[in-house]
Amino acid sequence: MTNNASSSTSAITPAHDVSKLPAWTELKEHHARLTNSGEQLKDWFASDPNRTNAFTREAGNLYVDLSKNFVTSETLDLLIKLARECGLEQRRDAMLSGEHINTTEDRAVLHTALRLPASEAGSLVVDGQDVVADVHEVLSRMYAFAERVRSGAWTGVSGKSIERVVSIGIGGSDLGPVMIYEALKPYRTGPECRYVSNIDPNDLAEKLSGADPETTLFVVVSKTFTTLETMVNARSARAWLLDQLQDKGIIDGSDANIAEAIKRHFVAVSTNLDLVSEFGINPENAFGFWSWVGGRYSTDSAVGLSLIISLGPDVFTQLLDGFHAMDKHFASAPLNQNIPILMGLINVWYNNFCGYATHAVLPYNQYMHRFPAYLQQLTMESNGKGVRWDGTAVSCNTGEIFWGEPGTNGQHAFYQLIHQGTRVVPCDFIAFVNTAHPTQDGEQDIHELFLSNFLAQTKALAFGKTADEVRAEGTAESIVPARVFEGNRPTTSIFAPQLDAHTLGELIALYEHITFVEGAVWGIDSYDQWGVELGKQLAQQIAPAFHDDTALAEQDSSTQALIAYYRKHRR
Ligand code: F6P
């Protein structure tokens, strides 16, 4: 079936007030009943031997155990009822078919089209464009370019092949690629990548440390090609390259030499190809994407070019296949079997009914150390909103606060609070059966020891340790209270055979769709990000005040005092 979404500015449909829906009231009453009953996770496990089975779902490579969440089957039924009352399925289908659900920017939201197979060309026409054909045209160009770099056919200006890719971007143009690069490092078969994002010059300096200008390729990634940090870093990188090549006597200062050096060492990823040319990058070496790809949903578009160069087209294709597998599950699985829908709804339950404001994501795999940072942009830039998609104010909390660190490092840092603190922090644990580096410590398989920690943590959080159990260990009575674990702390366990490209694609798409579900329930536009604009504008206004007294006088007293401090201490 061909979906042919209209390009006209659609009238904004009124958003629902979720807190006025019947299921919301029922969920509040249900929560009160559960709380008053004093029932705990351990009681539910004791009374229902089938609980694990009943609350476990599988999709693609992911085994997802929801049983240690503070939910009963009635909770899930009510949450699903709420989803239906919110029109969740209709909104999902509207997104997937290219309707302009990003109302404040009047845009389609079609990151799922980035991973549709080429065989589906013609099946999704949005704003008059065959988006699948467009996606695969760019993908083919990227694969061909990456192969040239990887094979050494593409060389720097002195004829040497590329050994280091320095990708310059920020936010969605950085966090996804760097997270995936780190996660899939064992699969790297091409040049190493370094990622520069911060406007702090220390970032670029560190990423260029030891770089040979003759063998370095810069990929400037910016959807708009106007982002301050990225453009400043790109200009600094260009100046570094030209200086270094001139110092080495490889180019002289002639315009032709400079243009050739930029052509051989700079490529771009952007939706703004005019500004790419203005920068001096040959449009032939620019890879586009589309306004219907949000920055934080763009890692599987041309934004992933550095990954294709470093990991190779095959690995990138497996990543896309993984995304697509989760998309299909999200689009078609019944609500009570649909993992992103259930996880999103459980998050709503914690956020809005249980009062748990934050959510930890704890990957038990060192290669996933940037996953929590990536998720922070995905979830918090998407759902940190105070008005609904029609501009009316929300009447409940939105936007969970996501955070985390890889296990077991977190265990020796903040898990104390998760186990015994006064705030409850729902956690997602993510672990893998196989490791890239199987290792023994004598008779002990170290990965099994690592996985024991993953299992032990979720067990301790769910079931705790009673005062009697503590006493039975011979603990002095005065210390017993400090050693009691209440338990009843909710976790989801996500287990997969291994961290490979396909599984990572599934995981990323899972969290993209969880984010969608939460936003759809709250009635917000999860695809704009106006909240980052004011700070950007003010930074431009404040910059002159460091040296200009008239500009300084226009600032508030606190800013004036901080700049006075700067002026006093600047060396
Ligand atoms: O921080 C706001 C933001 O617009 C993000 O949404 C985006 O990912 C990032 O800036 C980078 O934008 P661009 O890709 O246009 O440089």
XYZ file of C-alpha atoms and ligand atoms in Angstrom:
587
model
C 0.000 0.000 0.000
C 1.283 3.454 -0.865
C 1.064 6.029 1.864
C 0.743 9.460 0.341
C 0.808 12.073 3.072
C -0.220 15.594 2.209
C 2.273 18.450 2.233
C -0.229 21.118 3.149
C -0.081 22.718 6.557
C -2.542 20.569 8.391
C -4.878 22.168 10.913
C -3.552 21.345 14.353
C -5.771 18.783 15.994
C -6.659 19.621 19.596
C -4.543 17.641 22.057
C -6.211 15.561 24.729
C -5.802 16.398 28.413
C -4.581 13.040 29.602
C -5.398 13.747 33.228
C -9.064 14.163 32.321
C -9.375 10.743 30.690
C -11.340 7.988 32.478
C -8.372 5.597 32.529
C -6.256 8.254 34.267
C -8.713 8.355 37.156
C -8.835 4.570 37.238
C -5.062 4.404 37.340
C -4.979 6.841 40.258
C -7.462 4.704 42.160
C -5.555 1.573 41.237
C -2.330 3.114 42.515
C -3.993 4.061 45.790
C -5.322 0.513 46.178
C -1.913 -1.028 45.528
C -0.219 1.334 47.947
C -2.806 0.754 50.676
C -2.599 -2.987 50.253
C 1.085 -2.853 51.132
C 1.707 -5.535 48.517
C 5.232 -5.723 47.246
C 7.063 -7.272 44.331
C 8.193 -10.160 46.500
C 4.567 -10.919 47.408
C 3.569 -10.985 43.761
C 6.440 -13.317 42.916
C 5.533 -15.576 45.854
C 1.851 -15.744 44.982
C 2.249 -16.125 41.208
C 4.803 -18.677 39.998
C 3.966 -17.609 36.451
C 4.820 -13.930 37.014
C 8.141 -13.952 35.144
C 6.610 -15.713 32.201
C 3.555 -13.468 32.154
C 5.624 -10.293 32.164
C 8.368 -11.293 29.730
C 8.284 -10.323 26.053
C 10.637 -11.052 23.181
C 11.176 -9.205 19.906
C 14.066 -9.597 17.498
C 17.164 -10.310 19.576
C 15.761 -8.758 22.737
C 14.465 -10.671 25.748
C 12.709 -8.135 27.952
C 11.780 -9.110 31.500
C 9.240 -6.642 32.871
C 8.351 -8.829 35.865
C 10.372 -6.843 38.392
C 8.373 -3.713 37.690
C 5.848 -2.439 40.182
C 2.927 -3.447 38.005
C 0.216 -6.064 38.062
C -1.647 -7.334 35.028
C -4.437 -4.927 36.012
C -1.929 -2.060 35.895
C -0.943 -3.027 32.361
C -4.595 -3.341 31.312
C -5.357 0.127 32.647
C -2.267 1.613 31.011
C -3.295 0.073 27.706
C -6.768 1.499 28.200
C -5.161 4.898 28.745
C -3.119 4.458 25.553
C -6.295 3.739 23.613
C -8.087 6.731 25.103
C -5.110 8.875 24.007
C -5.338 7.560 20.445
C -1.815 6.164 20.706
C -2.180 3.690 17.851
C -3.656 6.299 15.514
C -0.826 8.709 16.317
C 1.747 5.975 15.747
C 0.189 5.189 12.386
C 0.052 8.899 11.539
C 3.770 9.178 12.278
C 4.663 6.107 10.250
C 2.653 7.313 7.251
C 4.333 10.726 7.158
C 1.639 12.992 8.588
C 2.964 16.247 10.000
C 2.804 15.249 13.659
C 5.592 17.721 14.483
C 3.038 20.496 14.641
C 5.147 23.429 15.796
C 7.505 22.953 12.852
C 4.804 21.564 10.535
C 6.938 18.551 9.647
C 6.575 14.846 9.122
C 8.475 12.630 11.587
C 9.889 9.826 9.517
C 13.085 8.473 11.033
C 11.513 5.031 10.546
C 11.749 5.620 6.765
C 15.554 5.774 7.086
C 15.600 2.025 7.608
C 12.914 0.849 5.218
C 14.434 -1.635 2.752
C 15.039 -0.522 -0.839
C 12.433 -3.052 -1.935
C 9.801 -0.771 -0.380
C 10.575 2.104 -2.758
C 7.335 3.732 -3.838
C 5.489 2.646 -0.694
C 5.848 5.950 1.151
C 5.337 9.198 -0.717
C 5.442 12.223 1.537
C 5.153 15.811 0.418
C 5.387 14.521 -3.157
C 8.666 12.663 -2.579
C 9.308 8.929 -2.677
C 11.177 8.930 0.604
C 12.441 5.344 0.401
C 13.997 5.982 -3.011
C 15.568 9.196 -1.689
C 16.970 7.417 1.360
C 18.544 4.661 -0.697
C 20.001 7.080 -3.241
C 21.927 8.838 -0.437
C 22.790 5.530 1.212
C 24.313 4.225 -2.038
C 26.395 7.381 -2.437
C 27.593 7.094 1.146
C 28.477 3.427 0.764
C 30.411 4.170 -2.440
C 32.251 7.069 -0.816
C 33.028 5.032 2.305
C 34.384 2.174 0.195
C 36.724 4.576 -1.593
C 38.044 5.884 1.725
C 38.348 2.404 3.207
C 40.114 0.966 0.157
C 42.565 3.876 -0.079
C 41.186 4.999 -3.459
C 40.221 8.279 -1.822
C 43.364 10.052 -0.690
C 44.340 13.254 1.024
C 45.937 16.050 -0.965
C 49.408 14.485 -0.777
C 48.176 11.131 -2.084
C 48.129 9.292 1.252
C 45.117 7.253 2.279
C 42.899 8.263 5.216
C 43.726 6.905 8.673
C 41.680 9.135 10.959
C 38.189 10.559 10.568
C 37.400 13.594 12.704
C 33.646 14.070 12.845
C 32.508 17.549 13.890
C 28.933 17.966 15.108
C 26.909 18.399 18.295
C 23.693 17.077 19.846
C 21.989 14.746 17.406
C 24.836 15.249 14.973
C 27.282 13.778 17.479
C 25.743 11.759 20.305
C 24.328 8.970 18.142
C 27.419 8.426 15.980
C 29.822 8.534 18.916
C 27.640 6.178 20.964
C 27.418 3.672 18.086
C 31.109 3.959 17.246
C 32.003 3.168 20.846
C 29.418 0.374 21.092
C 30.569 -1.355 17.906
C 34.312 -0.819 18.294
C 35.048 -4.551 18.096
C 33.641 -4.486 14.543
C 35.853 -1.630 13.284
C 37.640 -2.481 10.048
C 38.372 1.027 8.721
C 39.949 4.284 9.889
C 39.608 5.304 13.530
C 37.113 8.076 14.328
C 37.318 10.952 16.746
C 34.272 13.062 17.561
C 34.434 16.786 18.310
C 31.361 18.496 19.711
C 32.138 21.043 22.410
C 32.916 24.641 21.428
C 35.511 24.488 24.203
C 38.733 24.557 22.114
C 40.138 21.832 24.363
C 37.857 19.310 22.648
C 39.194 19.908 19.144
C 42.761 20.154 20.433
C 42.494 16.731 22.076
C 40.854 15.080 19.038
C 43.549 16.483 16.735
C 46.327 15.445 19.075
C 48.695 13.184 17.139
C 46.692 13.585 13.915
C 48.575 13.694 10.646
C 46.925 16.333 8.405
C 47.834 14.293 5.319
C 45.772 11.320 6.485
C 42.913 13.064 8.308
C 39.423 13.436 6.883
C 36.971 15.852 8.510
C 33.258 15.125 8.352
C 31.253 18.229 9.266
C 27.826 17.095 10.429
C 25.077 19.631 10.948
C 21.466 19.425 9.904
C 21.236 23.218 9.675
C 24.926 23.985 9.004
C 24.455 27.032 11.235
C 25.048 25.567 14.706
C 27.563 27.798 16.463
C 29.678 25.061 18.030
C 29.946 23.042 14.842
C 30.724 25.952 12.557
C 33.361 27.354 14.927
C 34.983 23.918 15.236
C 34.791 23.348 11.471
C 36.499 26.679 10.778
C 39.176 25.933 13.406
C 39.740 22.492 11.883
C 40.018 24.013 8.401
C 42.575 26.557 9.677
C 44.533 23.749 11.422
C 44.566 21.627 8.273
C 45.725 24.425 5.974
C 48.410 25.620 8.434
C 49.738 22.112 8.932
C 49.808 21.296 5.219
C 51.574 24.574 4.478
C 54.090 24.007 7.289
C 54.861 20.613 5.778
C 55.298 22.231 2.361
C 52.497 20.104 0.876
C 50.449 23.084 -0.275
C 51.316 26.722 -0.850
C 48.882 29.499 0.020
C 47.362 29.714 -3.456
C 43.562 29.647 -3.756
C 43.724 26.589 -6.002
C 45.872 24.669 -3.505
C 43.635 25.633 -0.600
C 40.493 24.644 -2.488
C 42.019 21.289 -3.402
C 43.076 20.607 0.191
C 39.586 21.369 1.498
C 38.071 19.221 -1.216
C 40.259 16.228 -0.292
C 39.975 16.580 3.490
C 36.462 17.902 4.182
C 33.100 16.319 3.532
C 29.732 17.379 4.905
C 26.457 15.959 6.082
C 23.607 18.453 6.109
C 20.151 19.394 4.907
C 21.548 22.831 3.982
C 23.674 22.149 0.926
C 24.002 25.866 0.009
C 25.846 26.636 3.227
C 27.993 23.534 2.704
C 29.218 24.985 -0.622
C 29.788 28.381 0.961
C 32.101 26.704 3.476
C 34.210 25.468 0.565
C 33.124 21.834 0.611
C 32.534 20.359 -2.820
C 28.778 19.591 -3.146
C 29.805 16.233 -4.638
C 31.207 15.405 -1.212
C 28.080 16.410 0.661
C 25.460 13.959 1.849
C 21.986 15.219 2.509
C 19.060 14.269 4.646
C 15.624 15.740 5.109
C 13.634 18.043 7.370
C 11.512 15.036 8.422
C 14.513 13.558 10.270
C 14.854 15.139 13.709
C 18.457 15.703 14.841
C 18.224 13.248 17.740
C 16.621 10.674 15.430
C 19.205 11.074 12.668
C 22.031 8.724 13.558
C 20.937 6.220 10.919
C 20.779 8.894 8.189
C 23.832 10.454 6.488
C 24.730 11.619 10.017
C 26.177 8.124 10.416
C 28.719 8.630 7.600
C 31.720 8.344 9.947
C 30.328 4.964 11.072
C 30.069 3.677 7.514
C 33.672 4.677 6.856
C 34.944 3.109 10.031
C 32.701 0.058 10.470
C 31.916 -0.561 6.818
C 28.654 -0.639 4.813
C 27.842 -4.218 5.891
C 27.812 -3.369 9.576
C 25.771 -0.223 8.909
C 23.259 -2.274 6.909
C 22.923 -4.683 9.853
C 22.322 -1.694 12.121
C 19.545 -0.442 9.825
C 18.036 -3.929 9.708
C 17.961 -3.969 13.504
C 16.180 -0.615 13.620
C 13.692 -1.865 11.044
C 12.996 -5.084 12.949
C 12.000 -3.062 16.026
C 9.971 -0.644 13.873
C 7.946 -3.555 12.506
C 7.340 -4.897 16.004
C 6.275 -1.423 17.193
C 3.963 -0.961 14.206
C 2.233 -4.311 14.394
C 2.496 -6.136 17.731
C -0.677 -6.060 19.852
C -0.428 -3.473 22.610
C 0.031 -5.974 25.435
C 2.867 -7.665 23.511
C 4.415 -4.490 22.150
C 7.662 -3.886 24.035
C 8.172 -0.158 23.329
C 4.514 0.515 24.075
C 4.593 -1.424 27.354
C 7.894 0.133 28.444
C 6.682 3.629 27.532
C 3.423 3.114 29.430
C 5.218 1.727 32.480
C 7.400 4.845 32.427
C 4.225 6.963 32.422
C 2.976 4.920 35.397
C 6.151 5.672 37.347
C 6.322 9.308 36.321
C 2.701 10.276 36.806
C 1.195 7.870 39.318
C 4.097 6.653 41.462
C 5.906 10.012 41.476
C 9.286 8.635 40.384
C 10.918 11.479 38.497
C 14.123 9.912 37.256
C 15.014 6.766 35.354
C 18.408 5.087 35.258
C 19.684 3.179 32.229
C 22.472 0.812 33.200
C 24.215 -1.050 30.377
C 26.254 -4.020 31.545
C 28.679 -3.614 28.673
C 31.596 -1.200 28.714
C 31.256 -0.549 24.980
C 27.863 1.032 25.679
C 29.320 3.679 27.941
C 27.854 6.559 25.869
C 24.366 5.027 25.660
C 22.944 6.927 28.658
C 24.279 10.242 27.298
C 22.733 9.482 23.918
C 19.415 8.636 25.583
C 19.444 11.878 27.520
C 19.111 13.902 24.330
C 16.695 11.448 22.764
C 14.300 11.396 25.687
C 14.754 14.747 27.395
C 14.983 16.973 24.313
C 11.926 15.137 23.018
C 9.720 15.074 26.084
C 10.865 17.955 28.286
C 7.835 20.040 27.311
C 5.324 22.125 29.270
C 2.743 22.644 26.532
C 0.901 20.192 24.338
C 1.069 19.958 20.572
C -1.828 22.431 20.303
C -0.163 24.980 22.600
C -2.288 24.304 25.697
C -0.512 23.791 29.003
C 0.017 20.231 30.215
C -1.711 19.236 33.430
C 0.747 16.565 34.580
C 4.471 16.034 34.758
C 6.203 15.192 31.489
C 9.791 14.277 30.587
C 11.435 11.750 32.849
C 15.023 12.537 33.784
C 17.232 9.856 32.251
C 20.709 9.139 33.514
C 23.099 6.250 33.959
C 26.529 4.700 33.700
C 27.747 1.299 32.669
C 27.654 -1.440 35.302
C 29.590 -2.297 37.405
C 31.062 1.186 37.726
C 27.710 2.591 38.785
C 27.487 -0.030 41.553
C 30.428 1.623 43.271
C 29.033 5.102 42.806
C 25.297 5.802 42.924
C 23.653 2.385 43.444
C 23.653 3.069 47.194
C 20.907 5.627 46.593
C 19.015 3.291 44.289
C 19.066 0.510 46.904
C 18.468 2.405 50.117
C 17.740 6.071 49.333
C 14.412 7.753 49.954
C 13.723 8.226 46.246
C 12.735 5.338 44.021
C 14.609 5.180 40.715
C 13.232 2.735 38.138
C 16.146 1.200 36.232
C 16.633 -0.460 32.861
C 19.428 -3.029 32.999
C 20.857 -4.024 29.604
C 23.139 -7.047 29.333
C 24.472 -9.504 26.751
C 25.021 -13.248 26.910
C 28.293 -13.159 24.971
C 31.224 -10.814 25.259
C 33.676 -9.588 22.622
C 36.518 -10.571 24.933
C 35.886 -13.905 26.705
C 38.419 -14.096 29.538
C 39.141 -16.408 32.443
C 40.394 -15.502 35.891
C 41.693 -18.921 36.846
C 38.604 -21.152 36.788
C 36.245 -18.180 36.723
C 34.735 -16.939 33.459
C 34.936 -13.178 34.039
C 31.912 -12.445 31.875
C 29.798 -14.768 34.033
C 31.028 -12.901 37.076
C 30.022 -9.664 35.367
C 26.574 -11.056 34.514
C 26.195 -12.260 38.101
C 26.433 -8.641 39.102
C 23.685 -7.666 36.666
C 21.427 -10.420 38.028
C 22.343 -9.724 41.646
C 21.485 -6.052 41.385
C 18.016 -6.555 39.935
C 17.376 -9.287 42.510
C 18.520 -7.151 45.440
C 16.463 -4.215 44.217
C 13.310 -6.294 43.840
C 13.465 -8.535 46.886
C 15.695 -6.672 49.343
C 16.804 -8.089 52.668
C 14.725 -8.081 55.831
C 15.845 -7.174 59.337
C 15.526 -10.829 60.333
C 17.791 -11.888 57.506
C 20.323 -9.270 58.573
C 20.117 -10.414 62.216
C 20.563 -14.019 61.165
C 23.983 -13.030 59.841
C 24.982 -12.047 63.388
C 24.801 -8.305 62.826
C 24.779 -6.142 65.957
C 21.258 -4.851 66.614
C 22.280 -1.181 66.402
C 23.477 -1.673 62.830
C 20.551 -3.781 61.624
C 18.435 -0.852 60.296
C 21.327 0.441 58.188
C 21.739 -2.994 56.624
C 18.104 -3.612 55.737
C 17.126 -3.411 52.068
C 13.447 -2.606 51.609
C 13.397 -4.038 48.091
C 10.365 -3.350 45.918
C 12.549 -1.192 43.671
C 11.518 -1.582 40.040
C 13.749 -2.737 37.227
C 13.456 -3.944 33.653
C 16.032 -6.464 32.427
C 16.905 -6.417 28.734
C 19.033 -9.379 27.672
C 20.369 -10.160 24.186
C 22.770 -12.741 22.734
C 25.461 -10.175 21.929
C 26.082 -6.502 21.335
C 26.214 -6.468 17.549
C 24.974 -3.950 14.989
C 21.566 -5.571 14.548
C 20.900 -5.700 18.289
C 22.108 -2.142 18.795
C 19.740 -0.958 16.053
C 16.889 -2.728 17.835
C 17.823 -1.131 21.135
C 18.036 2.392 19.730
C 14.708 2.029 17.917
C 13.216 0.612 21.132
C 14.073 3.782 23.038
C 12.983 6.021 20.140
C 9.559 4.398 20.303
C 9.398 4.456 24.112
C 9.979 8.197 23.804
C 7.183 8.443 21.242
C 4.773 6.558 23.500
C 5.367 8.829 26.474
C 4.959 11.969 24.337
C 1.795 10.621 22.716
C 0.234 9.907 26.110
C 1.103 13.371 27.416
C -0.201 14.968 24.193
C 3.037 16.821 23.477
C 5.085 17.391 20.319
C 8.115 15.205 20.991
C 9.844 16.367 17.828
C 10.562 20.062 18.332
C 13.141 21.562 20.715
C 12.356 25.230 21.218
C 13.742 25.048 24.738
C 17.320 25.143 23.486
C 16.873 28.372 21.525
C 16.877 31.071 24.213
C 20.297 30.137 25.554
C 21.725 30.136 22.017
C 20.363 33.664 21.369
C 21.601 34.999 24.693
C 25.095 33.563 24.160
C 25.360 35.625 20.971
C 24.184 38.733 22.808
C 26.543 38.199 25.742
C 29.699 37.449 23.703
C 30.552 41.150 23.018
C 30.201 42.010 26.733
C 33.558 40.401 27.524
C 35.263 43.408 25.894
C 32.608 46.036 25.315
C 31.355 48.099 28.262
C 28.183 49.186 26.488
C 27.241 45.549 25.873
C 28.182 44.748 29.484
C 25.897 47.482 30.798
C 22.943 45.812 29.070
C 23.401 42.621 31.089
C 21.763 41.716 34.412
C 23.814 42.288 37.558
C 24.768 38.645 38.026
C 26.106 38.356 34.460
C 27.936 41.665 34.897
C 29.610 40.412 38.076
C 30.661 37.143 36.439
C 32.154 38.984 33.468
C 33.924 41.397 35.850
C 35.435 38.329 37.542
C 36.481 37.021 34.121
C 38.122 40.331 33.190
C 40.013 40.400 36.483
C 41.419 36.890 36.154
C 41.912 36.606 32.382
C 45.620 36.049 31.645
O 20.543 21.568 20.619
C 19.581 21.780 19.672
C 19.862 21.100 18.397
O 19.056 21.710 17.447
C 19.618 19.594 18.447
O 18.289 19.253 18.345
C 20.446 19.145 17.317
O 20.632 17.769 17.361
C 21.691 19.944 17.553
O 21.209 21.212 17.979
C 22.605 20.096 16.369
O 21.966 20.737 15.299
P 22.589 20.689 13.844
O 22.632 19.287 13.387
O 21.684 21.553 13.010
O 23.974 21.287 13.908
